Short mmCIF file of C-alpha atoms and ligand atoms in Angstrom, two decimals:
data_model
loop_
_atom_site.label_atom_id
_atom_site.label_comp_id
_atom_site.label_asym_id
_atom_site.label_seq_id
_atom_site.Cartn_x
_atom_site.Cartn_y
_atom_site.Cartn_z
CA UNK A 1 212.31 -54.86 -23.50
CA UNK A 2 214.69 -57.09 -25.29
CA UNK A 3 217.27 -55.20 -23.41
CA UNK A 4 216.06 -56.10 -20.25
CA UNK A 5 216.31 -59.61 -20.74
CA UNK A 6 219.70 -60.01 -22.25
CA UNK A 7 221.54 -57.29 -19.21
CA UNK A 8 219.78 -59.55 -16.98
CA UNK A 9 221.02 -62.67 -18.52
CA UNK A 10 224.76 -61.72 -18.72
CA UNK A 11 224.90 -60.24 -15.24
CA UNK A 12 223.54 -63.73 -13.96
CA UNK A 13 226.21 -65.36 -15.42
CA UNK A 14 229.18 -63.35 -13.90
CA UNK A 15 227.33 -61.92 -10.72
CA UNK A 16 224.21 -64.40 -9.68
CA UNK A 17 224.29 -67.55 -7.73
CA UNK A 18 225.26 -70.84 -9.03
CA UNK A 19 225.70 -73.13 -6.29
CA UNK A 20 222.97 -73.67 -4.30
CA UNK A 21 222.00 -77.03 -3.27
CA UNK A 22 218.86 -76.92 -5.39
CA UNK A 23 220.52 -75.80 -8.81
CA UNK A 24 222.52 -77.63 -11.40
CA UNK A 25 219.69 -80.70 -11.31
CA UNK A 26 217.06 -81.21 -13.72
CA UNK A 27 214.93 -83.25 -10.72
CA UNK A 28 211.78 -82.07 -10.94
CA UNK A 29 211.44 -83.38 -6.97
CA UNK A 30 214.29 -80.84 -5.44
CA UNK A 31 213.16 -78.37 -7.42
CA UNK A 32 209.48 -78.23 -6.27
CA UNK A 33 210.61 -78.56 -2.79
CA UNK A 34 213.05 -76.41 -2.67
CA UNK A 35 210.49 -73.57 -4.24
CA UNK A 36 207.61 -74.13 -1.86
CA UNK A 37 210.60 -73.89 0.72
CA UNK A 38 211.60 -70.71 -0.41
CA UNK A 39 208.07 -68.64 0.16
CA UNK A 40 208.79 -66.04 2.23
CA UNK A 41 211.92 -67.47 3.24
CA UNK A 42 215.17 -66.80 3.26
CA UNK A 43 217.61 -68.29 1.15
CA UNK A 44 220.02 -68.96 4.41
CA UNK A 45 217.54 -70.35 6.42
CA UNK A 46 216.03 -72.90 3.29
CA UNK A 47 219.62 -74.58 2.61
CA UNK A 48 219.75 -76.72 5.99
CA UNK A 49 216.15 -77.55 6.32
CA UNK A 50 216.39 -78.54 2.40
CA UNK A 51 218.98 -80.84 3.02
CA UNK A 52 217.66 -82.66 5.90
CA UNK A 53 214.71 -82.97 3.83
CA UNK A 54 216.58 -84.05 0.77
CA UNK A 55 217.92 -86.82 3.06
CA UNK A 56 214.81 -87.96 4.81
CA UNK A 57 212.77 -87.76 1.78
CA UNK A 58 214.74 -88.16 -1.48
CA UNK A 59 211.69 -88.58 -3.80
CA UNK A 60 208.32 -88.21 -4.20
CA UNK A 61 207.62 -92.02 -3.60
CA UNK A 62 209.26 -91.38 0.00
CA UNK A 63 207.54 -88.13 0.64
CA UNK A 64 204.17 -89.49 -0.22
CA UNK A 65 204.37 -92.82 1.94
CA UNK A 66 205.67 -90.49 5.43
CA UNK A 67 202.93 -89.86 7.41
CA UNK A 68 202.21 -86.18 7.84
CA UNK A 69 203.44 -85.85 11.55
CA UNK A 70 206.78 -86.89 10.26
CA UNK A 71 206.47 -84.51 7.13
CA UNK A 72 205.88 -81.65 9.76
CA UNK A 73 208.42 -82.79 11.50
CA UNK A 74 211.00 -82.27 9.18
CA UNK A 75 209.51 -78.58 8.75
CA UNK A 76 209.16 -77.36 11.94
CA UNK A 77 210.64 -74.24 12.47
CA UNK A 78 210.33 -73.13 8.85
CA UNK A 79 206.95 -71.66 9.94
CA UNK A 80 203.47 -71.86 7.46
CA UNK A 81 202.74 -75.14 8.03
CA UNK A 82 200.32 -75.79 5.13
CA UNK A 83 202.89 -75.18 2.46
CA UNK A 84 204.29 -78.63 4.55
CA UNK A 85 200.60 -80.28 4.52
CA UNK A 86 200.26 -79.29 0.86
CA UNK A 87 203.67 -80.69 -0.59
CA UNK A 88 202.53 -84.41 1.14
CA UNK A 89 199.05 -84.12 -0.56
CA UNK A 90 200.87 -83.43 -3.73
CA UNK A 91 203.10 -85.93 -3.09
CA UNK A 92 200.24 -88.50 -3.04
CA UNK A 93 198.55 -87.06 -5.91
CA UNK A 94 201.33 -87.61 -7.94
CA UNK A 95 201.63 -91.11 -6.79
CA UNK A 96 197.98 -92.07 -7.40
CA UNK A 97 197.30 -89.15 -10.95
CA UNK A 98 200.82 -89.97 -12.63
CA UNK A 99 202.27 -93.01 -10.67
CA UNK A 100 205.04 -91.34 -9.37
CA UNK A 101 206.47 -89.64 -12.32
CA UNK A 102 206.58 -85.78 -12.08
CA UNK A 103 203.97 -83.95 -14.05
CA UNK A 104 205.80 -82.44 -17.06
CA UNK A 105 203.11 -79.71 -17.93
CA UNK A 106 202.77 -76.17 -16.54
CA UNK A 107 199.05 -77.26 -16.17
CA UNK A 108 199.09 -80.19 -14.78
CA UNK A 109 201.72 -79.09 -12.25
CA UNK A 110 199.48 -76.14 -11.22
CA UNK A 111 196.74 -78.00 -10.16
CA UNK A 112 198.62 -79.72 -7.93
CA UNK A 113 198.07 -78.65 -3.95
CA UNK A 114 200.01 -75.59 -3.01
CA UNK A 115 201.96 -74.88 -6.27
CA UNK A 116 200.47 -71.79 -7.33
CA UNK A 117 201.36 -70.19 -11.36
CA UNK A 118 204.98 -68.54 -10.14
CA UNK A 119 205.73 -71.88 -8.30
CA UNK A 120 204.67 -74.17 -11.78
CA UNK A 121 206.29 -71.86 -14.16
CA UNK A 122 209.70 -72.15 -12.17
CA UNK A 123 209.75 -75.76 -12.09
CA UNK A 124 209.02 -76.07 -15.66
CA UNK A 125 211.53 -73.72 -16.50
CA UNK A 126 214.31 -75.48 -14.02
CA UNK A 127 213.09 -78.83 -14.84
CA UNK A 128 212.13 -79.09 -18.51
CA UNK A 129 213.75 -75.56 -19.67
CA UNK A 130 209.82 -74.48 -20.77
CA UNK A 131 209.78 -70.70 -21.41
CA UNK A 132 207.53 -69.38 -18.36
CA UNK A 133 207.02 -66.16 -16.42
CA UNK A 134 207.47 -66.20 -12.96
CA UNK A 135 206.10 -63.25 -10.79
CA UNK A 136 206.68 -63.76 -7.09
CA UNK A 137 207.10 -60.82 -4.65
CA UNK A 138 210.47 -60.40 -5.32
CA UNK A 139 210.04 -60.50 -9.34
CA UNK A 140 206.88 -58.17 -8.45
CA UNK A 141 209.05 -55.32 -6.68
CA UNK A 142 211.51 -55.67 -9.64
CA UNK A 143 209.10 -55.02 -12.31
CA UNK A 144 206.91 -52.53 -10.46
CA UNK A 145 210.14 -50.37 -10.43
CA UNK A 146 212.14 -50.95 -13.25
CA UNK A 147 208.68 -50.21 -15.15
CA UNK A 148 207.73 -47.84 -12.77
CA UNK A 149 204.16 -49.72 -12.05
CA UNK A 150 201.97 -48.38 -9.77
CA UNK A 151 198.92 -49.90 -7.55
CA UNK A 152 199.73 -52.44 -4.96
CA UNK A 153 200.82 -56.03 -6.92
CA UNK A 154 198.73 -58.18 -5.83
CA UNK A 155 195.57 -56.43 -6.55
CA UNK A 156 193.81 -58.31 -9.52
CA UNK A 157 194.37 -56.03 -12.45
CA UNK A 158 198.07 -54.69 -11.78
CA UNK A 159 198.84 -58.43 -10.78
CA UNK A 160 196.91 -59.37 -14.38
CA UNK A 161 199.33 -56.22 -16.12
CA UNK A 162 202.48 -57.66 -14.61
CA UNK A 163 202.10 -61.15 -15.70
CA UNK A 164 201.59 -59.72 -19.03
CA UNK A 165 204.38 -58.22 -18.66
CA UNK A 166 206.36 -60.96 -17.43
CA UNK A 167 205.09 -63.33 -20.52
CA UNK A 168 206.57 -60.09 -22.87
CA UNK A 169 209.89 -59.89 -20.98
CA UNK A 170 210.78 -63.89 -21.61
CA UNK A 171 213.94 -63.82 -24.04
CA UNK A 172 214.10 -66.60 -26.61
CA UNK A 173 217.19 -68.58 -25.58
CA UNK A 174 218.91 -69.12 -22.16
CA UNK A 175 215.19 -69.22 -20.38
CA UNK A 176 216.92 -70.91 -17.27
CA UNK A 177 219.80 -68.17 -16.55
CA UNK A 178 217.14 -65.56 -16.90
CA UNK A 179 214.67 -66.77 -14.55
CA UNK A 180 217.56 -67.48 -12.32
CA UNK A 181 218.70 -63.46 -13.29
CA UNK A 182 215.27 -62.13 -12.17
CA UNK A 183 215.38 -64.41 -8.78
CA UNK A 184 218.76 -62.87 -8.00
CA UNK A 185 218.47 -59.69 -8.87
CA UNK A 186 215.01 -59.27 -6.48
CA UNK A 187 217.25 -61.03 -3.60
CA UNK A 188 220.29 -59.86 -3.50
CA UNK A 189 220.09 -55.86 -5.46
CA UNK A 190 216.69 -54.85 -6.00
CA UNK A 191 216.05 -55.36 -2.01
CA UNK A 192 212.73 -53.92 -0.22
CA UNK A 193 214.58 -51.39 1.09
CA UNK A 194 218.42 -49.78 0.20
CA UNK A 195 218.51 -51.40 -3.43
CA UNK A 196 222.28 -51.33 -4.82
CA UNK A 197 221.22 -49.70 -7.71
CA UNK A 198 224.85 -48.96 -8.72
CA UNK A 199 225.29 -52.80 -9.36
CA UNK A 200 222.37 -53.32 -11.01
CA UNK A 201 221.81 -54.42 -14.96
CA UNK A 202 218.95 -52.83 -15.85
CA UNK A 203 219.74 -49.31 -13.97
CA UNK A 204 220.14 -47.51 -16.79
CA UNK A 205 216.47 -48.12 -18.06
CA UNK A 206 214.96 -48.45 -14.60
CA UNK A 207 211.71 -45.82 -14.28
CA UNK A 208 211.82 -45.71 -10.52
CA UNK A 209 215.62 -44.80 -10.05
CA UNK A 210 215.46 -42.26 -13.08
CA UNK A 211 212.30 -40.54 -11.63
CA UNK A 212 212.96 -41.07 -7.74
CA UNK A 213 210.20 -42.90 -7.53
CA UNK A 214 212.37 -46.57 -5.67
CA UNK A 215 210.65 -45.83 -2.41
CA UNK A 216 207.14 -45.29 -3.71
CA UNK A 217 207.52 -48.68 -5.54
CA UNK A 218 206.02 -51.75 -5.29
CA UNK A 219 202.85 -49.55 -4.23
CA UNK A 220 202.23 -50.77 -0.54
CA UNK A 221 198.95 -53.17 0.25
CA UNK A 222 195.93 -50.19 0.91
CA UNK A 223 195.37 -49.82 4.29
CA UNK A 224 191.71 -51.47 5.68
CA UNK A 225 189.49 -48.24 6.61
CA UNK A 226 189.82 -46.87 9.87
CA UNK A 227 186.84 -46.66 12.53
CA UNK A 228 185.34 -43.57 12.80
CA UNK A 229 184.49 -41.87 15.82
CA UNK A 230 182.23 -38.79 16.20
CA UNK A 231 181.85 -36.12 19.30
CA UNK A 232 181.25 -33.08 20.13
CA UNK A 233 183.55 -30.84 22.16
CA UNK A 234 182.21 -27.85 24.36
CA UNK A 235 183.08 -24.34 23.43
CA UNK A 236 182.68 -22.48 26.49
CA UNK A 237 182.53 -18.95 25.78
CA UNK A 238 182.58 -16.17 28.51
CA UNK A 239 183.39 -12.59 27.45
CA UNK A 240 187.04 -13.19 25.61
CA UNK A 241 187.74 -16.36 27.45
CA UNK A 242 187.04 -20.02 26.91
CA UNK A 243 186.77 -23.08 29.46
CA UNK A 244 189.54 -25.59 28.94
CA UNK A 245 189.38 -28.93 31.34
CA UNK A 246 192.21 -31.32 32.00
CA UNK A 247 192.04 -34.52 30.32
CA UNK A 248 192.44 -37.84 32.20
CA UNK A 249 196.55 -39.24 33.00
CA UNK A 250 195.18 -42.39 30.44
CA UNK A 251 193.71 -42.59 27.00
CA UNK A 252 193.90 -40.19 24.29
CA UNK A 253 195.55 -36.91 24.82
CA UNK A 254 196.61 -38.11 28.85
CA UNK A 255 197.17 -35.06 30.96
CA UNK A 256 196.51 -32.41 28.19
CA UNK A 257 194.12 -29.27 28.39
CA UNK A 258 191.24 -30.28 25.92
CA UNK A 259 187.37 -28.36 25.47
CA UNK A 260 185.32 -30.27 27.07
CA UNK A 261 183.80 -33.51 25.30
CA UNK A 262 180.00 -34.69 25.02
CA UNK A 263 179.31 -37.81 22.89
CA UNK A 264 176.89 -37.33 19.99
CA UNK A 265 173.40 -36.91 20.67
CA UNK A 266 173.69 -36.35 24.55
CA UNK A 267 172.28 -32.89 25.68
CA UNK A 268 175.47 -30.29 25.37
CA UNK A 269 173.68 -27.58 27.85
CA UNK A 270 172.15 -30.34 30.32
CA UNK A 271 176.01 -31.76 30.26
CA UNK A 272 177.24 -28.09 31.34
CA UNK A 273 175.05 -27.57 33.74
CA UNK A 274 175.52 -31.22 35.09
CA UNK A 275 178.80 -31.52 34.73
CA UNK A 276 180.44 -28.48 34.62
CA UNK A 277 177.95 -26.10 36.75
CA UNK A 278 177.11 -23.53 33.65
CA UNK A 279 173.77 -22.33 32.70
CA UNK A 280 174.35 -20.98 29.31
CA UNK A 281 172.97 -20.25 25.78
CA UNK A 282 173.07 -22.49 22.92
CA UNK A 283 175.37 -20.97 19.55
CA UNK A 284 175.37 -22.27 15.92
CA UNK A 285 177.65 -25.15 15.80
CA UNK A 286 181.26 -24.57 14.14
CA UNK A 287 182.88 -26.91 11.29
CA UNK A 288 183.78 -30.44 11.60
CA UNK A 289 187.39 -30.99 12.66
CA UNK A 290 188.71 -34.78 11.66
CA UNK A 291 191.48 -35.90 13.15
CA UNK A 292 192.94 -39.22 11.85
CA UNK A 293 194.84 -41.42 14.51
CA UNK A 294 196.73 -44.64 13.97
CA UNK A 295 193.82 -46.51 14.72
CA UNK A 296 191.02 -44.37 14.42
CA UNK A 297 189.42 -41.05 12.74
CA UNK A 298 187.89 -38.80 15.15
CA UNK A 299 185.08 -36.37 14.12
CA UNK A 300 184.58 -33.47 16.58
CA UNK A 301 181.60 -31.02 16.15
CA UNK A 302 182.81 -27.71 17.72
CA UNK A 303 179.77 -26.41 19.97
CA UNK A 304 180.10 -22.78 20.77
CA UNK A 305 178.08 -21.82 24.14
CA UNK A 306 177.55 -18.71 25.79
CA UNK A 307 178.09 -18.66 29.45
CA UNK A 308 175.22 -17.22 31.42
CA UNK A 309 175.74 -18.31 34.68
CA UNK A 310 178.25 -20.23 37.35
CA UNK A 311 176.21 -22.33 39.42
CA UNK A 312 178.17 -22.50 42.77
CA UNK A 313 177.23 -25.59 44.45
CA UNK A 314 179.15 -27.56 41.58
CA UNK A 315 182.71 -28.50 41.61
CA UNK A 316 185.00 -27.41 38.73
CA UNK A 317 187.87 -29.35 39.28
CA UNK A 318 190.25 -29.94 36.92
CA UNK A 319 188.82 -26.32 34.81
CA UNK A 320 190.25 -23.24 33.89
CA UNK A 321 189.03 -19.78 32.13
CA UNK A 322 191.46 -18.71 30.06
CA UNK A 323 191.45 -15.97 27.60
CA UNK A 324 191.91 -16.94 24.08
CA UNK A 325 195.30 -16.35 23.21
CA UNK A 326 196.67 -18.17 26.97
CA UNK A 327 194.29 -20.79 25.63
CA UNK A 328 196.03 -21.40 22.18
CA UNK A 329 199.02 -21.10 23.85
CA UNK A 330 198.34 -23.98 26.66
CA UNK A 331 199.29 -27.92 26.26
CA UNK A 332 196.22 -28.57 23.84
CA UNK A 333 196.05 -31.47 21.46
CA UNK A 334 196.37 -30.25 17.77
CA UNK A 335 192.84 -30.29 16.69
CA UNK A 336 191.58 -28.63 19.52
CA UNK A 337 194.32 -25.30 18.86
CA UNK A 338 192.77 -25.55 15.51
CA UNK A 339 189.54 -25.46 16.50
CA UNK A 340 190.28 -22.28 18.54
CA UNK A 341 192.37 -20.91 15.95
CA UNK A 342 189.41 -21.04 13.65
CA UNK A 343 186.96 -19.34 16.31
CA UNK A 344 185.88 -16.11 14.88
CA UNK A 345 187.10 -16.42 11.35
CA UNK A 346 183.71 -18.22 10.42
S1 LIG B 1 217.98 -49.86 -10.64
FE1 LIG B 1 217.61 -50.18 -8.46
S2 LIG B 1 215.37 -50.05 -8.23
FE2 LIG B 1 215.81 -50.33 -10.41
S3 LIG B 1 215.64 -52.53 -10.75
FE3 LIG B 1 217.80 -52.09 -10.33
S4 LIG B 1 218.08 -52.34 -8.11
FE4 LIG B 1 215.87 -52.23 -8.54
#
């Protein structure tokens, strides 16, 4: 642990950034804005907005007396527009709570609008040299892997195990460099994707590079559950050969042969006769298939029936009777060659 903080600390001396226009000040002011600035944004794109904004608004006194159209104005282009709406009401919170002098504590800079903990431990630490952990996303893909973390960071209690881990990481001198290490190293080596792990100061204890775990980590954000969909597809059955139909040019499965589908609840033999001309016999049912799509999980219900009868005054376009193994063989979807694979073996 101790480790960690010094290799970081002596790498960001020699190998991290030390010119950029919001470093070498103590201004509280620059600082904050140039941190808000930075969420999810690139460093490159930051530095000339920063600077027009510098120059337009060199204090908090000018800040909070703009009117917000002008504020936006000076953001446009940057994109999230409420980190812009939220530094003005700060602005004039700070003018009316502290008459224009810059909160100096972590908690009374955190209740400002839009400066969350990561954003009021940074300016604290840049401004007043106050020994606080930061933990934005960058920090939170560094930690996850060089401690090998699992569960996706921002869910409450890995987010509540890496700020405890954060608060244990903070070395006892030279709070400013390392903050500034852990910033750098996130940016510029420990990237989302195609670290430079060979460059990196903490390699040699990192979890995820010694296991192979550096694409695995940060865990991604779980994906929302996916609609379900159930139906039931026809399993034709006549001697050793099975009804396939073609399935429409558009929509799932365009153009492929496919079993015929009913949707849940209709009447399957009704539908063959109907639909497909067929008197025929009704069999137990088979075992659910799932299939899971990019945007949906289908359910199928295999329904095995015997075919008693061809009813000739209705059309079967678009059918064919083929025996089992031409049928496995034919331009099926996936599911539905496992669902005839499976015929017979329950
Ligand atoms: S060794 Fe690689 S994965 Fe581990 S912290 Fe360094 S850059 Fe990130």
């Amino acid at each position: 642990m101790a480790d960690f903080a010094q290799q970081l600390i002596e790498w960001q001396q020699q190998h991290g950034r030390h010119s950029l226009p919001w470093q070498n000040t103590q201004d509280p002011y620059r600082i904050w804005v140039s941190e808000i600035m930075l969420q999810q944004t690139q460093v490159a794109t930051v530095v000339p907005y920063f600077q027009r904004f510098m120059t337009r608004f060199p204090d908090v006194a000018s800040l909070a007396q703009a009117d917000e159209d002008e504020v936006l104005r000076h953001w446009s282009g940057l994109g999230y527009y409420s980190r812009a709406r939220n530094l003005h009401a700060a602005a004039l919170a700070i003018m009316q709570q502290y008459h224009g002098e810059f909160p100096q504590t972590h908690e009374q800079i955190n209740t400002l609008p839009g400066i969350g903990r990561s954003t009021a431990s940074a300016i604290t630490v840049f401004a007043y040299g106050q020994s606080q952990p930061i933990l934005d996303g960058n920090v939170k893909r560094v930690l996850t892997r060089c401690f090998g973390i699992e569960g996706w960071p921002s869910q409450p209690a890995v987010e509540k195990r890496l700020w405890k881990l954060a608060e244990s990481l903070l070395p006892k001198a030279d709070i400013q460099c390392y903050t500034q290490g852990l910033m750098d190293l996130g940016a510029t080596l420990c990237t989302r994707s195609k670290p430079q792990c060979d460059n990196c100061p903490v390699r040699k204890n990192c979890v995820a590079r010694k296991e192979g775990r550096i694409p695995q980590l940060p865990t991604p954000k779980p994906r929302k559950a996916l609609p379900e969909c159930e139906i039931v597809m026809l399993l034709l059955i006549a001697d050793n050969e099975i009804l396939l139909e073609k399935r429409p040019a558009s929509g799932i499965w365009g153009g492929l042969w496919s079993l015929p589908e009913v949707a849940m609840g209709e009447n399957v033999q009704l539908v063959a006769r109907q639909r497909l001309g067929l008197e025929t016999k009704l069999l137990p049912a088979l075992p659910l298939v799932t299939h899971t799509f990019t945007h949906f999980r289908l359910h199928i219900t295999p329904q095995p029936l015997q075919l008693l009868k061809i009813l000739p005054e209705v059309r079967q376009n678009g059918l064919v009777w083929l025996d089992k193994e031409d049928a496995i063989g034919a331009a099926l979807p996936a599911p539905i060659r496992k669902i005839l694979l499976g015929m017979g073996t329950n």
